PDB file of C-alpha atoms in Angstrom:
ATOM      1  CA  MET A   1       0.000   0.000   0.000  1.00 78.00           C
ATOM      2  CA  LYS A   2       1.323   3.426  -0.976  1.00 84.00           C
ATOM      3  CA  ALA A   3       0.427   6.830   0.387  1.00 87.00           C
ATOM      4  CA  SER A   4       1.184  10.426  -0.515  1.00 89.00           C
ATOM      5  CA  LEU A   5       0.723  13.614   1.470  1.00 89.00           C
ATOM      6  CA  LYS A   6       0.399  17.046  -0.087  1.00 90.00           C
ATOM      7  CA  ALA A   7       0.351  20.560   1.331  1.00 91.00           C
ATOM      8  CA  LYS A   8      -0.057  23.838  -0.525  1.00 89.00           C
ATOM      9  CA  TYR A   9       0.301  27.379   0.767  1.00 91.00           C
ATOM     10  CA  SER A  10      -0.677  30.343  -1.379  1.00 91.00           C
ATOM     11  CA  THR A  11      -1.741  33.961  -1.168  1.00 88.00           C
ATOM     12  CA  ASP A  12      -5.211  32.840  -2.305  1.00 82.00           C
ATOM     13  CA  LYS A  13      -5.864  29.694  -0.256  1.00 82.00           C
ATOM     14  CA  ASN A  14      -4.021  27.125   1.824  1.00 83.00           C
ATOM     15  CA  SER A  15      -4.853  23.459   1.404  1.00 85.00           C
ATOM     16  CA  ALA A  16      -3.677  19.962   2.255  1.00 88.00           C
ATOM     17  CA  GLY A  17      -4.509  16.483   1.048  1.00 89.00           C
ATOM     18  CA  ALA A  18      -3.649  12.804   1.181  1.00 89.00           C
ATOM     19  CA  THR A  19      -3.874   9.885  -1.239  1.00 91.00           C
ATOM     20  CA  PHE A  20      -3.790   6.151  -0.476  1.00 90.00           C
ATOM     21  CA  SER A  21      -3.438   3.544  -3.218  1.00 91.00           C
ATOM     22  CA  VAL A  22      -3.443  -0.256  -3.316  1.00 91.00           C
ATOM     23  CA  ASN A  23      -2.379  -2.433  -6.244  1.00 88.00           C
ATOM     24  CA  ALA A  24      -4.891  -5.179  -7.030  1.00 83.00           C
ATOM     25  CA  GLY A  25      -3.393  -7.191  -9.862  1.00 84.00           C
ATOM     26  CA  ASN A  26      -2.998  -4.927 -12.886  1.00 90.00           C
ATOM     27  CA  VAL A  27      -5.349  -2.232 -11.531  1.00 92.00           C
ATOM     28  CA  LYS A  28      -4.848   0.341  -8.798  1.00 93.00           C
ATOM     29  CA  LEU A  29      -7.441   1.351  -6.207  1.00 94.00           C
ATOM     30  CA  ARG A  30      -7.008   4.885  -4.900  1.00 93.00           C
ATOM     31  CA  ALA A  31      -8.702   7.074  -2.281  1.00 93.00           C
ATOM     32  CA  SER A  32      -7.920  10.775  -2.050  1.00 92.00           C
ATOM     33  CA  MET A  33      -9.061  13.409   0.407  1.00 89.00           C
ATOM     34  CA  THR A  34      -8.471  17.071   1.213  1.00 86.00           C
ATOM     35  CA  ASP A  35      -8.365  19.024   4.442  1.00 83.00           C
ATOM     36  CA  ALA A  36     -12.107  19.640   3.963  1.00 78.00           C
ATOM     37  CA  THR A  37     -12.640  15.940   4.774  1.00 75.00           C
ATOM     38  CA  PHE A  38     -11.546  16.508   8.378  1.00 75.00           C
ATOM     39  CA  ILE A  39     -12.537  20.114   9.088  1.00 75.00           C
ATOM     40  CA  ASN A  40     -15.429  20.137  11.594  1.00 71.00           C
ATOM     41  CA  GLY A  41     -15.113  16.369  11.955  1.00 69.00           C
ATOM     42  CA  PRO A  42     -14.829  13.541   9.378  1.00 76.00           C
ATOM     43  CA  SER A  43     -17.077  14.031   6.349  1.00 76.00           C
ATOM     44  CA  LEU A  44     -17.363  13.162   2.659  1.00 76.00           C
ATOM     45  CA  ASN A  45     -16.221  16.638   1.590  1.00 83.00           C
ATOM     46  CA  GLY A  46     -13.165  16.406  -0.661  1.00 82.00           C
ATOM     47  CA  LEU A  47     -13.276  12.599  -0.738  1.00 89.00           C
ATOM     48  CA  ALA A  48     -12.850  10.778  -4.070  1.00 93.00           C
ATOM     49  CA  LEU A  49     -12.326   7.157  -5.113  1.00 94.00           C
ATOM     50  CA  SER A  50     -10.503   5.960  -8.245  1.00 96.00           C
ATOM     51  CA  LEU A  51      -9.984   2.751 -10.191  1.00 95.00           C
ATOM     52  CA  ASP A  52      -6.960   2.959 -12.478  1.00 95.00           C
ATOM     53  CA  LYS A  53      -5.527   0.541 -15.027  1.00 94.00           C
ATOM     54  CA  PRO A  54      -2.406   2.310 -16.356  1.00 91.00           C
ATOM     55  CA  GLY A  55      -2.537   2.915 -20.093  1.00 90.00           C
ATOM     56  CA  SER A  56      -6.118   1.634 -20.324  1.00 95.00           C
ATOM     57  CA  PHE A  57      -8.726   3.442 -18.179  1.00 96.00           C
ATOM     58  CA  ILE A  58      -9.365   5.576 -15.089  1.00 96.00           C
ATOM     59  CA  VAL A  59     -12.699   5.856 -13.281  1.00 97.00           C
ATOM     60  CA  ASP A  60     -13.030   8.629 -10.658  1.00 96.00           C
ATOM     61  CA  TYR A  61     -15.993   9.052  -8.305  1.00 96.00           C
ATOM     62  CA  ASP A  62     -16.446  12.271  -6.322  1.00 93.00           C
ATOM     63  CA  LEU A  63     -18.522  11.229  -3.286  1.00 90.00           C
ATOM     64  CA  PRO A  64     -19.967  14.589  -2.142  1.00 88.00           C
ATOM     65  CA  LYS A  65     -20.840  15.645  -5.702  1.00 89.00           C
ATOM     66  CA  LYS A  66     -21.861  12.110  -6.743  1.00 91.00           C
ATOM     67  CA  ASP A  67     -20.008  12.754  -9.969  1.00 93.00           C
ATOM     68  CA  LEU A  68     -18.356  10.162 -12.213  1.00 95.00           C
ATOM     69  CA  ARG A  69     -15.410  10.795 -14.495  1.00 96.00           C
ATOM     70  CA  PHE A  70     -14.414   8.193 -17.093  1.00 96.00           C
ATOM     71  CA  GLN A  71     -11.132   8.243 -18.991  1.00 97.00           C
ATOM     72  CA  PHE A  72     -10.159   5.658 -21.583  1.00 97.00           C
ATOM     73  CA  MET A  73      -6.706   5.552 -23.185  1.00 96.00           C
ATOM     74  CA  ASN A  74      -5.333   3.665 -26.157  1.00 96.00           C
ATOM     75  CA  THR A  75      -2.381   3.807 -28.540  1.00 95.00           C
ATOM     76  CA  VAL A  76      -2.561   3.153 -32.265  1.00 94.00           C
ATOM     77  CA  ARG A  77       0.183   3.321 -34.895  1.00 93.00           C
ATOM     78  CA  ILE A  78       0.086   5.048 -38.261  1.00 89.00           C
ATOM     79  CA  ALA A  79       3.155   4.695 -40.485  1.00 87.00           C
ATOM     80  CA  GLU A  80       4.986   3.252 -37.458  1.00 90.00           C
ATOM     81  CA  LYS A  81       4.300   6.435 -35.476  1.00 93.00           C
ATOM     82  CA  PRO A  82       2.377   6.047 -32.186  1.00 94.00           C
ATOM     83  CA  ILE A  83      -0.754   8.099 -31.580  1.00 95.00           C
ATOM     84  CA  ASN A  84      -1.858   8.257 -27.945  1.00 96.00           C
ATOM     85  CA  LEU A  85      -5.629   8.697 -27.710  1.00 97.00           C
ATOM     86  CA  SER A  86      -7.705   9.697 -24.692  1.00 97.00           C
ATOM     87  CA  TYR A  87     -11.482   9.946 -24.157  1.00 97.00           C
ATOM     88  CA  VAL A  88     -12.689  11.729 -20.998  1.00 97.00           C
ATOM     89  CA  HIS A  89     -16.336  12.108 -19.937  1.00 97.00           C
ATOM     90  CA  PHE A  90     -17.730  14.017 -16.944  1.00 95.00           C
ATOM     91  CA  LYS A  91     -21.176  12.683 -16.025  1.00 94.00           C
ATOM     92  CA  ASN A  92     -22.676  15.639 -14.107  1.00 93.00           C
ATOM     93  CA  ASP A  93     -21.466  18.228 -16.609  1.00 90.00           C
ATOM     94  CA  ASN A  94     -22.252  15.937 -19.550  1.00 92.00           C
ATOM     95  CA  ARG A  95     -18.914  17.069 -20.949  1.00 93.00           C
ATOM     96  CA  THR A  96     -16.640  14.996 -23.185  1.00 96.00           C
ATOM     97  CA  ILE A  97     -13.012  15.740 -24.033  1.00 96.00           C
ATOM     98  CA  LEU A  98     -11.046  14.088 -26.828  1.00 96.00           C
ATOM     99  CA  ASP A  99      -7.271  14.232 -26.763  1.00 97.00           C
ATOM    100  CA  GLY A 100      -4.683  12.853 -29.170  1.00 97.00           C
ATOM    101  CA  THR A 101      -0.894  13.010 -29.349  1.00 97.00           C
ATOM    102  CA  LEU A 102       1.205  12.046 -32.364  1.00 96.00           C
ATOM    103  CA  VAL A 103       4.756  11.157 -31.330  1.00 95.00           C
ATOM    104  CA  PHE A 104       7.227  11.660 -34.189  1.00 95.00           C
ATOM    105  CA  ASP A 105      10.311  10.806 -32.137  1.00 94.00           C
ATOM    106  CA  SER A 106      11.790  11.376 -28.674  1.00 92.00           C
ATOM    107  CA  THR A 107      12.071  15.123 -29.292  1.00 96.00           C
ATOM    108  CA  ASN A 108       8.983  16.028 -31.356  1.00 97.00           C
ATOM    109  CA  LYS A 109       5.268  15.508 -30.826  1.00 97.00           C
ATOM    110  CA  VAL A 110       2.004  17.216 -31.726  1.00 97.00           C
ATOM    111  CA  SER A 111      -1.159  17.047 -29.619  1.00 97.00           C
ATOM    112  CA  ALA A 112      -4.763  18.165 -30.082  1.00 97.00           C
ATOM    113  CA  ASN A 113      -7.498  18.678 -27.500  1.00 96.00           C
ATOM    114  CA  HIS A 114     -11.210  19.105 -28.280  1.00 95.00           C
ATOM    115  CA  VAL A 115     -14.265  19.593 -26.071  1.00 93.00           C
ATOM    116  CA  VAL A 116     -17.085  17.836 -27.939  1.00 92.00           C
ATOM    117  CA  GLY A 117     -19.911  20.167 -28.959  1.00 86.00           C
ATOM    118  CA  SER A 118     -18.062  23.353 -28.011  1.00 84.00           C
ATOM    119  CA  GLY A 119     -16.384  24.152 -31.305  1.00 82.00           C
ATOM    120  CA  ASN A 120     -13.230  24.662 -29.299  1.00 86.00           C
ATOM    121  CA  ALA A 121      -9.935  22.906 -29.955  1.00 93.00           C
ATOM    122  CA  LYS A 122      -6.339  23.437 -28.909  1.00 96.00           C
ATOM    123  CA  LEU A 123      -3.226  22.410 -30.793  1.00 97.00           C
ATOM    124  CA  LYS A 124       0.197  22.060 -29.191  1.00 98.00           C
ATOM    125  CA  TYR A 125       3.657  21.292 -30.494  1.00 98.00           C
ATOM    126  CA  THR A 126       6.331  19.974 -28.122  1.00 98.00           C
ATOM    127  CA  TYR A 127      10.034  20.050 -28.896  1.00 98.00           C
ATOM    128  CA  VAL A 128      12.727  18.789 -26.514  1.00 97.00           C
ATOM    129  CA  HIS A 129      16.176  20.211 -27.154  1.00 96.00           C
ATOM    130  CA  GLY A 130      19.178  18.334 -25.837  1.00 93.00           C
ATOM    131  CA  GLY A 131      17.009  16.381 -23.414  1.00 92.00           C
ATOM    132  CA  VAL A 132      16.905  19.326 -20.986  1.00 95.00           C
ATOM    133  CA  THR A 133      14.935  22.192 -22.588  1.00 97.00           C
ATOM    134  CA  THR A 134      11.319  21.862 -23.716  1.00 97.00           C
ATOM    135  CA  PHE A 135       9.468  24.349 -25.938  1.00 98.00           C
ATOM    136  CA  GLU A 136       5.658  24.130 -26.125  1.00 98.00           C
ATOM    137  CA  PRO A 137       3.778  26.659 -28.285  1.00 98.00           C
ATOM    138  CA  SER A 138       0.015  26.068 -28.382  1.00 97.00           C
ATOM    139  CA  TYR A 139      -2.856  27.602 -30.324  1.00 97.00           C
ATOM    140  CA  ASP A 140      -6.436  28.032 -29.061  1.00 95.00           C
ATOM    141  CA  ILE A 141      -8.732  27.971 -32.097  1.00 93.00           C
ATOM    142  CA  ALA A 142     -11.797  29.420 -30.340  1.00 89.00           C
ATOM    143  CA  LYS A 143      -9.885  32.345 -28.819  1.00 89.00           C
ATOM    144  CA  ASP A 144      -7.612  32.693 -31.869  1.00 93.00           C
ATOM    145  CA  CYS A 145      -4.573  33.158 -29.676  1.00 95.00           C
ATOM    146  CA  TRP A 146      -1.219  31.586 -28.838  1.00 95.00           C
ATOM    147  CA  ASP A 147       0.211  30.402 -25.538  1.00 97.00           C
ATOM    148  CA  PHE A 148       3.849  29.568 -24.907  1.00 97.00           C
ATOM    149  CA  ALA A 149       5.725  27.447 -22.385  1.00 98.00           C
ATOM    150  CA  VAL A 150       9.444  26.856 -21.894  1.00 98.00           C
ATOM    151  CA  SER A 151      10.961  24.544 -19.291  1.00 97.00           C
ATOM    152  CA  ARG A 152      14.522  23.530 -18.528  1.00 97.00           C
ATOM    153  CA  LYS A 153      16.095  20.885 -16.294  1.00 95.00           C
ATOM    154  CA  VAL A 154      18.940  22.129 -14.105  1.00 92.00           C
ATOM    155  CA  PHE A 155      21.063  20.532 -11.395  1.00 85.00           C
ATOM    156  CA  GLY A 156      19.613  17.117 -12.213  1.00 80.00           C
ATOM    157  CA  ASN A 157      16.429  17.281 -10.098  1.00 82.00           C
ATOM    158  CA  ASP A 158      15.257  20.861 -10.679  1.00 94.00           C
ATOM    159  CA  VAL A 159      12.978  22.160 -13.428  1.00 96.00           C
ATOM    160  CA  PHE A 160      12.325  25.824 -14.169  1.00 97.00           C
ATOM    161  CA  LYS A 161       9.244  26.587 -16.272  1.00 98.00           C
ATOM    162  CA  ALA A 162       7.763  29.782 -17.706  1.00 98.00           C
ATOM    163  CA  THR A 163       4.336  30.061 -19.356  1.00 98.00           C
ATOM    164  CA  TYR A 164       2.693  33.002 -21.089  1.00 97.00           C
ATOM    165  CA  GLN A 165      -0.966  33.356 -22.119  1.00 95.00           C
ATOM    166  CA  THR A 166      -1.343  36.015 -24.781  1.00 94.00           C
ATOM    167  CA  SER A 167      -5.128  36.365 -24.324  1.00 91.00           C
ATOM    168  CA  SER A 168      -4.896  37.307 -20.637  1.00 91.00           C
ATOM    169  CA  LYS A 169      -1.290  38.565 -20.674  1.00 93.00           C
ATOM    170  CA  ALA A 170      -0.593  36.247 -17.741  1.00 95.00           C
ATOM    171  CA  LEU A 171       2.929  35.057 -16.991  1.00 96.00           C
ATOM    172  CA  GLY A 172       3.529  31.958 -14.875  1.00 97.00           C
ATOM    173  CA  LEU A 173       6.833  30.940 -13.298  1.00 97.00           C
ATOM    174  CA  ASP A 174       7.472  27.564 -11.649  1.00 97.00           C
ATOM    175  CA  TRP A 175      10.431  25.987  -9.900  1.00 97.00           C
ATOM    176  CA  THR A 176      10.088  22.274  -9.122  1.00 96.00           C
ATOM    177  CA  ARG A 177      12.516  20.033  -7.273  1.00 94.00           C
ATOM    178  CA  THR A 178      11.962  16.260  -7.150  1.00 90.00           C
ATOM    179  CA  SER A 179      13.860  13.977  -4.797  1.00 84.00           C
ATOM    180  CA  LYS A 180      13.459  10.298  -3.920  1.00 77.00           C
ATOM    181  CA  HIS A 181      14.092  11.128  -0.274  1.00 75.00           C
ATOM    182  CA  ASN A 182      12.413  14.532   0.144  1.00 76.00           C
ATOM    183  CA  GLY A 183       9.527  14.203  -2.325  1.00 86.00           C
ATOM    184  CA  LEU A 184       8.409  17.091  -4.521  1.00 91.00           C
ATOM    185  CA  PHE A 185       8.735  20.782  -3.737  1.00 94.00           C
ATOM    186  CA  LYS A 186       7.300  23.464  -6.004  1.00 96.00           C
ATOM    187  CA  ILE A 187       7.152  27.261  -5.941  1.00 96.00           C
ATOM    188  CA  SER A 188       4.821  29.037  -8.375  1.00 97.00           C
ATOM    189  CA  ALA A 189       4.180  32.693  -9.155  1.00 96.00           C
ATOM    190  CA  SER A 190       1.535  34.270 -11.387  1.00 95.00           C
ATOM    191  CA  LEU A 191       1.967  37.765 -12.777  1.00 95.00           C
ATOM    192  CA  ALA A 192      -0.341  40.059 -14.750  1.00 94.00           C
ATOM    193  CA  MET A 193       1.642  41.734 -17.529  1.00 90.00           C
ATOM    194  CA  GLY A 194      -0.382  44.920 -18.059  1.00 84.00           C
ATOM    195  CA  GLU A 195       0.798  48.514 -17.970  1.00 81.00           C
ATOM    196  CA  GLN A 196       2.249  47.569 -14.611  1.00 87.00           C
ATOM    197  CA  ILE A 197       3.554  44.120 -13.700  1.00 89.00           C
ATOM    198  CA  LYS A 198       1.488  42.803 -10.788  1.00 92.00           C
ATOM    199  CA  MET A 199       1.876  39.517  -8.914  1.00 91.00           C
ATOM    200  CA  THR A 200      -1.557  37.883  -8.669  1.00 91.00           C
ATOM    201  CA  ASN A 201      -0.594  34.742  -6.740  1.00 93.00           C
ATOM    202  CA  LEU A 202       2.386  33.112  -5.044  1.00 95.00           C
ATOM    203  CA  SER A 203       2.299  29.531  -3.793  1.00 96.00           C
ATOM    204  CA  ALA A 204       4.525  26.813  -2.362  1.00 96.00           C
ATOM    205  CA  GLU A 205       3.616  23.136  -2.644  1.00 94.00           C
ATOM    206  CA  SER A 206       5.161  20.010  -1.122  1.00 94.00           C
ATOM    207  CA  SER A 207       4.307  16.330  -1.475  1.00 92.00           C
ATOM    208  CA  TRP A 208       5.796  13.137  -0.092  1.00 90.00           C
ATOM    209  CA  ASP A 209       5.340   9.526  -1.249  1.00 85.00           C
ATOM    210  CA  PHE A 210       5.997   6.548   0.998  1.00 81.00           C
ATOM    211  CA  GLU A 211       5.278   2.832   1.355  1.00 80.00           C
ATOM    212  CA  MET A 212       2.913   1.956   4.216  1.00 72.00           C
ATOM    213  CA  PHE A 213       3.484  -1.818   4.096  1.00 67.00           C
TER     214      PHE A 213
END
């Protein structure tokens, strides 16, 4: 049985959570909860259950909302190139998302995301340079705008990432450090790039994974 603990502190809202998972053959059973589950005594708030078969399907059930989320994954090959396909459906919202990624090689891939019935689709190109720097321009068809992301690995376990949304002129900066012994630590900042640069949010997030037995 595996468990993970997560805490997040931000200028907007502080939160904490925990996840417990058990392998049952080739599927994984998972229960996740937030601090809302224990505030004012144990409750169903923030409690969710999942059934996960890696590379095949994920079923999530949100207990307080009584909402089901289905995700099915598959990989097909065209001209020896793999295409990773994903179908996601949210029951309460009656919303379906289709996602596909064409992998050309270890450094180049193109992905598309479409919300069924919305007329909206997003296209993204990913290029990895030298195994350490990743460039990800994306285009939102409905908004007719571009977004950009650049990330770079440094010092082995650290990743610096910058994102920019042209429609909202929002700049995001992330620093993530991953360690087998200390878990994951992440600092994020969001800035509004108007006439004056203004920080809209600053957060720090930590998570730890460990074996229970």
